Tab-separated table of C-alpha atoms in Angstrom:
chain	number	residue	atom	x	y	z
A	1	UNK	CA	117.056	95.809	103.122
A	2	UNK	CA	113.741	96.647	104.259
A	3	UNK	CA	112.594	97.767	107.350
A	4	UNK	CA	109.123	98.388	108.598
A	5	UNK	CA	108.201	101.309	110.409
A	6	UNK	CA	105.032	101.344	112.766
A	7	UNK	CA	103.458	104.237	114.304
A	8	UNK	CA	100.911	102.606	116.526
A	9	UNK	CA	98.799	105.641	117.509
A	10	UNK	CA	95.358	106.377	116.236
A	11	UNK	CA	95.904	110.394	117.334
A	12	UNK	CA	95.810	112.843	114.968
A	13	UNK	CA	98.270	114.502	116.774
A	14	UNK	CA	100.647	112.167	117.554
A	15	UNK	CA	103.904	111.934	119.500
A	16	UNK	CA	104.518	108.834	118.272
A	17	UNK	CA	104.314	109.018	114.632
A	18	UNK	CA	107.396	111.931	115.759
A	19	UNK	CA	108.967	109.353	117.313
A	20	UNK	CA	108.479	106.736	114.229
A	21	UNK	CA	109.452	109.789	111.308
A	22	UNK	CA	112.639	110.317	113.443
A	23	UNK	CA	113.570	106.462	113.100
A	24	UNK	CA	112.100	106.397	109.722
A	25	UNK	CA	115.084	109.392	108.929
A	26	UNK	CA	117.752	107.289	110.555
A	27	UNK	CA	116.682	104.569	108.767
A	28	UNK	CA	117.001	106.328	105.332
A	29	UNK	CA	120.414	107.792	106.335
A	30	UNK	CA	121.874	104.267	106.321
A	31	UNK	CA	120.635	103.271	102.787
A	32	UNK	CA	117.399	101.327	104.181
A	33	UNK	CA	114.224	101.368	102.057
A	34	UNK	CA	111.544	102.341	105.061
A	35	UNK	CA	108.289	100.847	104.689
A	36	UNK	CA	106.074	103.265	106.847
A	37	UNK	CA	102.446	101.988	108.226
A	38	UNK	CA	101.006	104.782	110.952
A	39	UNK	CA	98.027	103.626	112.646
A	40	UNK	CA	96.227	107.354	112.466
A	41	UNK	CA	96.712	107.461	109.025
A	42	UNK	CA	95.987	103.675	107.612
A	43	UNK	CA	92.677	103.125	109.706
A	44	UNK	CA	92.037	100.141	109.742
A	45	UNK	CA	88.985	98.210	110.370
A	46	UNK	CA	88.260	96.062	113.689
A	47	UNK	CA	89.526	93.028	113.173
A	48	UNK	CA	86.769	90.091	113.102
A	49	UNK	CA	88.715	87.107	111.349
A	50	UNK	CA	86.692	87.774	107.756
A	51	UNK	CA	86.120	89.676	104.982
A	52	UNK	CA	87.753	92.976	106.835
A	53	UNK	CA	91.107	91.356	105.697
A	54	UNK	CA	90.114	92.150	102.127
A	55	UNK	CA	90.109	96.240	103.139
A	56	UNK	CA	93.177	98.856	101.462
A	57	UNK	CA	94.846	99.183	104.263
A	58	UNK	CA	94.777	95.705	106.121
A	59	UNK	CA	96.062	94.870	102.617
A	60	UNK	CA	98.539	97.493	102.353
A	61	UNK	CA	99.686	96.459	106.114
A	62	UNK	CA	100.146	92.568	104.907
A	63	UNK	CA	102.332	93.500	102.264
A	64	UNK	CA	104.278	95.760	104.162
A	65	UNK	CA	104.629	93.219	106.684
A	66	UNK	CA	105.310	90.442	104.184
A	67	UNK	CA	107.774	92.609	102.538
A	68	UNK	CA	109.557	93.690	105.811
A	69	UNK	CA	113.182	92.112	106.696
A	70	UNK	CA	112.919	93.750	110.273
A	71	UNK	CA	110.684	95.894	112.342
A	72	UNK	CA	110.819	99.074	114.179
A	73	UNK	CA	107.629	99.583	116.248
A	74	UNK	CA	106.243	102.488	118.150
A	75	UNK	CA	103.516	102.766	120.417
A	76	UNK	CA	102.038	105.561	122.958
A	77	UNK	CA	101.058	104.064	126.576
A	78	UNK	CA	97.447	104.141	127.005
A	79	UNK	CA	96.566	102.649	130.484
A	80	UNK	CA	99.811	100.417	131.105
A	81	UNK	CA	99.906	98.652	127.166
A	82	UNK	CA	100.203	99.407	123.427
A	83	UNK	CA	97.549	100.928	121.645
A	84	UNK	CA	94.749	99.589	121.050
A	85	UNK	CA	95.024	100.739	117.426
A	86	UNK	CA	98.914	99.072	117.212
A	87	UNK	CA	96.746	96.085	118.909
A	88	UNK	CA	94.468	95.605	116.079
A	89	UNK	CA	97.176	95.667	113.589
A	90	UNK	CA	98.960	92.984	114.709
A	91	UNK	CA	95.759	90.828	115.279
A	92	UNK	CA	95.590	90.994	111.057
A	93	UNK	CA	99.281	89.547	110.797
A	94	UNK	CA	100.065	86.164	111.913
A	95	UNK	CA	103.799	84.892	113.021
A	96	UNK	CA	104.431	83.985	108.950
A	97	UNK	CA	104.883	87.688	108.767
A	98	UNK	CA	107.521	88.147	111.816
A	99	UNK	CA	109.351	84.584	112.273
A	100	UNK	CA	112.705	85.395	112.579
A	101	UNK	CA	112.845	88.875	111.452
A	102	UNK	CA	114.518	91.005	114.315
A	103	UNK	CA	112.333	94.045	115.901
A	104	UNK	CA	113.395	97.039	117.637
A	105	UNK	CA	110.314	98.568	120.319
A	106	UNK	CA	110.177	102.318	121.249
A	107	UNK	CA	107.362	104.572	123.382
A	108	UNK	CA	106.023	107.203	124.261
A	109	UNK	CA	105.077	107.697	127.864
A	110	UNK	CA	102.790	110.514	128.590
A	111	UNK	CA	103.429	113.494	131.530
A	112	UNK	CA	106.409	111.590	133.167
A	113	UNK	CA	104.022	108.290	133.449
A	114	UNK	CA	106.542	105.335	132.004
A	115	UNK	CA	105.748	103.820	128.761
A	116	UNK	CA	107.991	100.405	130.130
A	117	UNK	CA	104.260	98.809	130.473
A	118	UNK	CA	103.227	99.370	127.003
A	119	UNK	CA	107.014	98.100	125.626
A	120	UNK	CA	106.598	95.071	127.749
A	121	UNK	CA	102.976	94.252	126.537
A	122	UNK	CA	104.549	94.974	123.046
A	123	UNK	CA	107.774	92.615	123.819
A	124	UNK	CA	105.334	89.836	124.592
A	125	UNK	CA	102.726	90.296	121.440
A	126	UNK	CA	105.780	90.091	119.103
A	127	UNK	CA	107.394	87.454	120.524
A	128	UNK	CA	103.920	85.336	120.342
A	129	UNK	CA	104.168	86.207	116.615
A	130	UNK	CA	108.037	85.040	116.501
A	131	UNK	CA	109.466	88.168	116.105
A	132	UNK	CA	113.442	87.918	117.222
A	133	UNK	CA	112.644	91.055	119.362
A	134	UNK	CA	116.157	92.553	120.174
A	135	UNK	CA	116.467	93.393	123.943
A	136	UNK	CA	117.105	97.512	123.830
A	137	UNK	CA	114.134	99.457	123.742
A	138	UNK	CA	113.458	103.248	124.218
A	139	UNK	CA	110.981	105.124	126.377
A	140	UNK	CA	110.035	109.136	125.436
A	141	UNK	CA	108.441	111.322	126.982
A	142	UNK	CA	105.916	113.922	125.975
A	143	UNK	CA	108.759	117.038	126.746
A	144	UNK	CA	111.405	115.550	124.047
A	145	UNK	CA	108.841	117.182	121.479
A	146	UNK	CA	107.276	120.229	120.106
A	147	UNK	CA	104.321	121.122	119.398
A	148	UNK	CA	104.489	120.015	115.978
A	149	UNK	CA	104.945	116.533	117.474
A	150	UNK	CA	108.974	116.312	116.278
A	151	UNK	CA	110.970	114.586	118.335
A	152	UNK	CA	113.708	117.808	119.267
A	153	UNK	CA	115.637	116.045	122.305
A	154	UNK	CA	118.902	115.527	121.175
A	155	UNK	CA	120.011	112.389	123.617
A	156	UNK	CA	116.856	110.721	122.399
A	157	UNK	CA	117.537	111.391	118.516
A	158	UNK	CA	121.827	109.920	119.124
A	159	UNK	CA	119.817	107.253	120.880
A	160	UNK	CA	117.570	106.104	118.058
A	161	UNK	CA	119.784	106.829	115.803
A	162	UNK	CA	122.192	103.720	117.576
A	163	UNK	CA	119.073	101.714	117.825
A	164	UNK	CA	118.406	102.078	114.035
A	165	UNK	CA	122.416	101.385	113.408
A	166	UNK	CA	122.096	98.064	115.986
A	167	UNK	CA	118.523	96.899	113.739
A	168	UNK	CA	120.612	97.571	110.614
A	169	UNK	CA	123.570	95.371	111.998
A	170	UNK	CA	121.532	92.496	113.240
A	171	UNK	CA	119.195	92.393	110.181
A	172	UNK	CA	122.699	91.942	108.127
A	173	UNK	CA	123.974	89.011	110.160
A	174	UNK	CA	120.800	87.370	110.203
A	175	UNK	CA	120.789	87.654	106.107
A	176	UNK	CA	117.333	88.916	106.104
């Protein structure tokens, strides 16, 4: 089985790719091969509809995404949605990539502000791109981490940790 991973932040310092390498462990710890595709890291270009689709990394995300039996995606908030970087990705993909393959959505909210606006702007992009998006999701906030951007907060980690066991599970009975 393979799962990909998706740290949607364009930060270099980035709770959410702490949030995505603690999924990406749980993922590993159940015999899943991870495919990992962070935002910050894999720039990609803005997305015009041409040649841009020929660049490393859009192509890198399209086989990742092609290669994918399920999805775990992670985004920051930034002003009630998803990233705008997380955004972009997705605009490169098209619902061949996600029909029928079941997602699992986390967040990060910033400073006690939610994070339930960006998972619900997420919920809805996926779903236009056919994505079987399972209905748990996880919000965490900037305190669950240290400064190294690890998530520490133990409830969250058992949390994801079920979340990544429930992906696993579905994935399985869906024969992806």
């Amino acid at each position: 089985m393979k799962v990909m991973v998706v740290a949607g932040s364009a930060r270099e310092k980035s709770n959410t790719r702490g949030l995505a390498q603690t999924i990406k462990n749980h993922l590993e710890q159940l015999g899943v091969d991870v495919l990992f595709f962070d935002a910050g890291i894999h720039e990609l270009p803005i997305y015009k509809g041409g040649t841009e689709a020929e660049h490393s990394n859009v192509m890198q995300l399209t086989r990742y995404a092609e290669e994918a039996d399920a999805f775990f995606v992670c985004t920051p908030e930034y002003h009630s949605g998803m990233s705008g970087a997380l955004k972009n990705a997705f605009d490169f993909l098209n619902g061949d990539y996600f029909r029928g393959k079941p997602a699992m959505i986390a967040a990060v909210g910033g400073g006690g502000k939610g994070g339930i606006n960006a998972l619900n702007d997420l919920r809805t992009v996926l779903r236009a791109l056919y994505a079987f998006v399972l209905p748990e999701q996880y919000i965490t906030d900037a305190v669950c981490y240290n400064d190294r951007c690890e998530l520490v907060h133990e409830d969250s980690r058992t949390k994801l940790n079920d979340m990544a066991q429930q992906l696993v599970r579905v994935t399985e009975a869906l024969g992806k």
